[in-house]
Amino acid sequence: MSLDVDFRLDGLKVLIVDDDIDNLQFLAFLFEVYGAEVAAVSSASDAFQAVLEWRPDILVSDVSMPDEDGYMLIRRIRALTVEQGGQVPAIALTANAKESDRIKALAAGYQQHLAKPVEQDTLLQAVLEMAASKI
């Protein structure tokens, strides 16, 4: 799939969490190029705090992180009220691409599961679809 050259995410607040700094910086750059407002953090605890304070429109989260993984993060977020950001649409990014991994991510509270390395167009399209469903 190829995105339209006029594709924009202007005004969309995207929270990215990944403990791999290179990947985190790349994803932040990617979303910024398309006009999104981005918060990029490298830990689940920082992501949880950002959900509470910044109220993102979309969460894009790595699953395999030290200390607190993406599954624990999304469960903590889903325990929040709607007003606190508990229903933020979320995409799990993981190197674990088996069907059982997808089921686990969805059961934990993510709306989508994308296997790394993810194609840019695939990720952007997933964010666009989730943003459209919020409107």
Short mmCIF file of C-alpha atoms in Angstrom, two decimals, residues 13-134:
data_model
loop_
_atom_site.label_atom_id
_atom_site.label_comp_id
_atom_site.label_asym_id
_atom_site.label_seq_id
_atom_site.Cartn_x
_atom_site.Cartn_y
_atom_site.Cartn_z
CA LYS A 13 -1.14 13.55 19.26
CA VAL A 14 0.92 10.35 18.99
CA LEU A 15 2.68 8.86 22.01
CA ILE A 16 5.51 6.48 21.10
CA VAL A 17 7.21 4.22 23.62
CA ASP A 18 10.22 2.07 22.76
CA ASP A 19 13.33 1.26 24.77
CA ASP A 20 15.37 1.09 21.55
CA ILE A 21 16.43 4.72 21.20
CA ASP A 22 17.21 4.48 17.47
CA ASN A 23 13.76 3.06 16.75
CA LEU A 24 12.14 5.61 19.05
CA GLN A 25 13.84 8.50 17.27
CA PHE A 26 12.98 7.12 13.85
CA LEU A 27 9.30 6.68 14.71
CA ALA A 28 9.12 10.16 16.23
CA PHE A 29 10.67 11.62 13.07
CA LEU A 30 8.31 9.63 10.84
CA PHE A 31 5.18 10.89 12.58
CA GLU A 32 6.48 14.46 12.80
CA VAL A 33 7.13 14.49 9.03
CA TYR A 34 3.43 13.80 8.53
CA GLY A 35 2.40 16.59 10.89
CA ALA A 36 1.63 14.70 14.09
CA GLU A 37 2.43 16.14 17.47
CA VAL A 38 4.74 13.53 19.03
CA ALA A 39 5.82 12.55 22.51
CA ALA A 40 8.53 9.89 22.49
CA VAL A 41 9.49 8.06 25.68
CA SER A 42 11.74 5.09 26.36
CA SER A 43 9.97 3.36 29.24
CA ALA A 44 6.52 2.12 30.16
CA SER A 45 6.48 4.22 33.33
CA ASP A 46 7.18 7.39 31.30
CA ALA A 47 4.48 6.37 28.80
CA PHE A 48 1.94 5.88 31.58
CA GLN A 49 2.74 9.33 32.95
CA ALA A 50 2.43 10.84 29.46
CA VAL A 51 -1.01 9.28 29.03
CA LEU A 52 -2.12 10.90 32.28
CA GLU A 53 -0.59 14.31 31.61
CA TRP A 54 -0.58 14.71 27.81
CA ARG A 55 -3.69 12.72 26.76
CA PRO A 56 -2.47 11.36 23.41
CA ASP A 57 -4.87 10.46 20.62
CA ILE A 58 -2.91 7.30 19.74
CA LEU A 59 -0.37 5.14 21.56
CA VAL A 60 2.27 3.23 19.58
CA SER A 61 4.11 0.93 21.97
CA ASP A 62 6.89 -1.58 21.80
CA VAL A 63 5.95 -4.71 23.71
CA SER A 64 9.36 -6.04 24.79
CA MET A 65 10.78 -3.56 27.29
CA PRO A 66 12.72 -4.06 30.51
CA ASP A 67 11.15 -3.50 33.93
CA GLU A 68 7.58 -3.09 32.66
CA ASP A 69 6.66 -4.54 29.28
CA GLY A 70 4.03 -3.26 26.88
CA TYR A 71 1.44 -5.75 28.11
CA MET A 72 1.70 -4.46 31.68
CA LEU A 73 1.62 -0.89 30.38
CA ILE A 74 -1.58 -1.31 28.39
CA ARG A 75 -3.28 -3.11 31.30
CA ARG A 76 -2.41 -0.17 33.58
CA ILE A 77 -3.73 2.28 30.99
CA ARG A 78 -6.95 0.31 30.49
CA ALA A 79 -7.54 0.45 34.26
CA LEU A 80 -7.76 4.26 34.02
CA THR A 81 -11.01 6.10 33.51
CA VAL A 82 -11.90 7.51 30.10
CA GLU A 83 -11.17 11.00 31.46
CA GLN A 84 -7.69 9.88 32.54
CA GLY A 85 -6.91 8.46 29.08
CA GLY A 86 -7.83 4.85 29.73
CA GLN A 87 -9.38 4.31 26.31
CA VAL A 88 -6.56 5.72 24.16
CA PRO A 89 -6.37 3.65 20.94
CA ALA A 90 -3.16 1.61 21.02
CA ILE A 91 -0.92 -0.26 18.58
CA ALA A 92 1.51 -2.92 19.80
CA LEU A 93 4.80 -3.15 17.91
CA THR A 94 6.71 -6.37 18.46
CA ALA A 95 9.19 -8.75 16.91
CA ASN A 96 6.89 -11.54 18.07
CA ALA A 97 4.77 -12.16 14.99
CA LYS A 98 2.94 -15.40 15.76
CA GLU A 99 -0.85 -15.52 15.87
CA SER A 100 -0.66 -16.27 19.60
CA ASP A 101 1.33 -13.03 20.08
CA ARG A 102 -1.36 -11.06 18.22
CA ILE A 103 -4.07 -12.63 20.37
CA LYS A 104 -2.12 -11.84 23.54
CA ALA A 105 -1.68 -8.18 22.50
CA LEU A 106 -5.36 -7.77 21.66
CA ALA A 107 -6.43 -9.50 24.88
CA ALA A 108 -4.18 -7.17 26.89
CA GLY A 109 -5.95 -4.12 25.45
CA TYR A 110 -4.27 -3.13 22.19
CA GLN A 111 -6.48 -2.56 19.15
CA GLN A 112 -3.78 -3.60 16.69
CA HIS A 113 -0.65 -5.76 16.66
CA LEU A 114 2.05 -5.03 14.09
CA ALA A 115 5.16 -7.14 13.69
CA LYS A 116 8.59 -5.52 13.50
CA PRO A 117 10.08 -4.54 11.24
CA VAL A 118 6.88 -2.81 10.24
CA GLU A 119 6.54 -1.06 6.90
CA GLN A 120 6.15 2.70 7.30
CA ASP A 121 3.00 2.79 5.17
CA THR A 122 1.44 -0.02 7.21
CA LEU A 123 2.08 1.77 10.50
CA LEU A 124 0.91 5.14 9.22
CA GLN A 125 -2.22 3.59 7.74
CA ALA A 126 -2.99 1.85 11.05
CA VAL A 127 -2.64 5.15 12.91
CA LEU A 128 -4.81 6.93 10.34
CA GLU A 129 -7.55 4.29 10.64
CA MET A 130 -7.49 4.45 14.44
CA ALA A 131 -7.61 8.24 14.37
CA ALA A 132 -10.54 8.18 11.93
CA SER A 133 -12.44 5.81 14.21
CA LYS A 134 -12.11 8.31 17.08
#
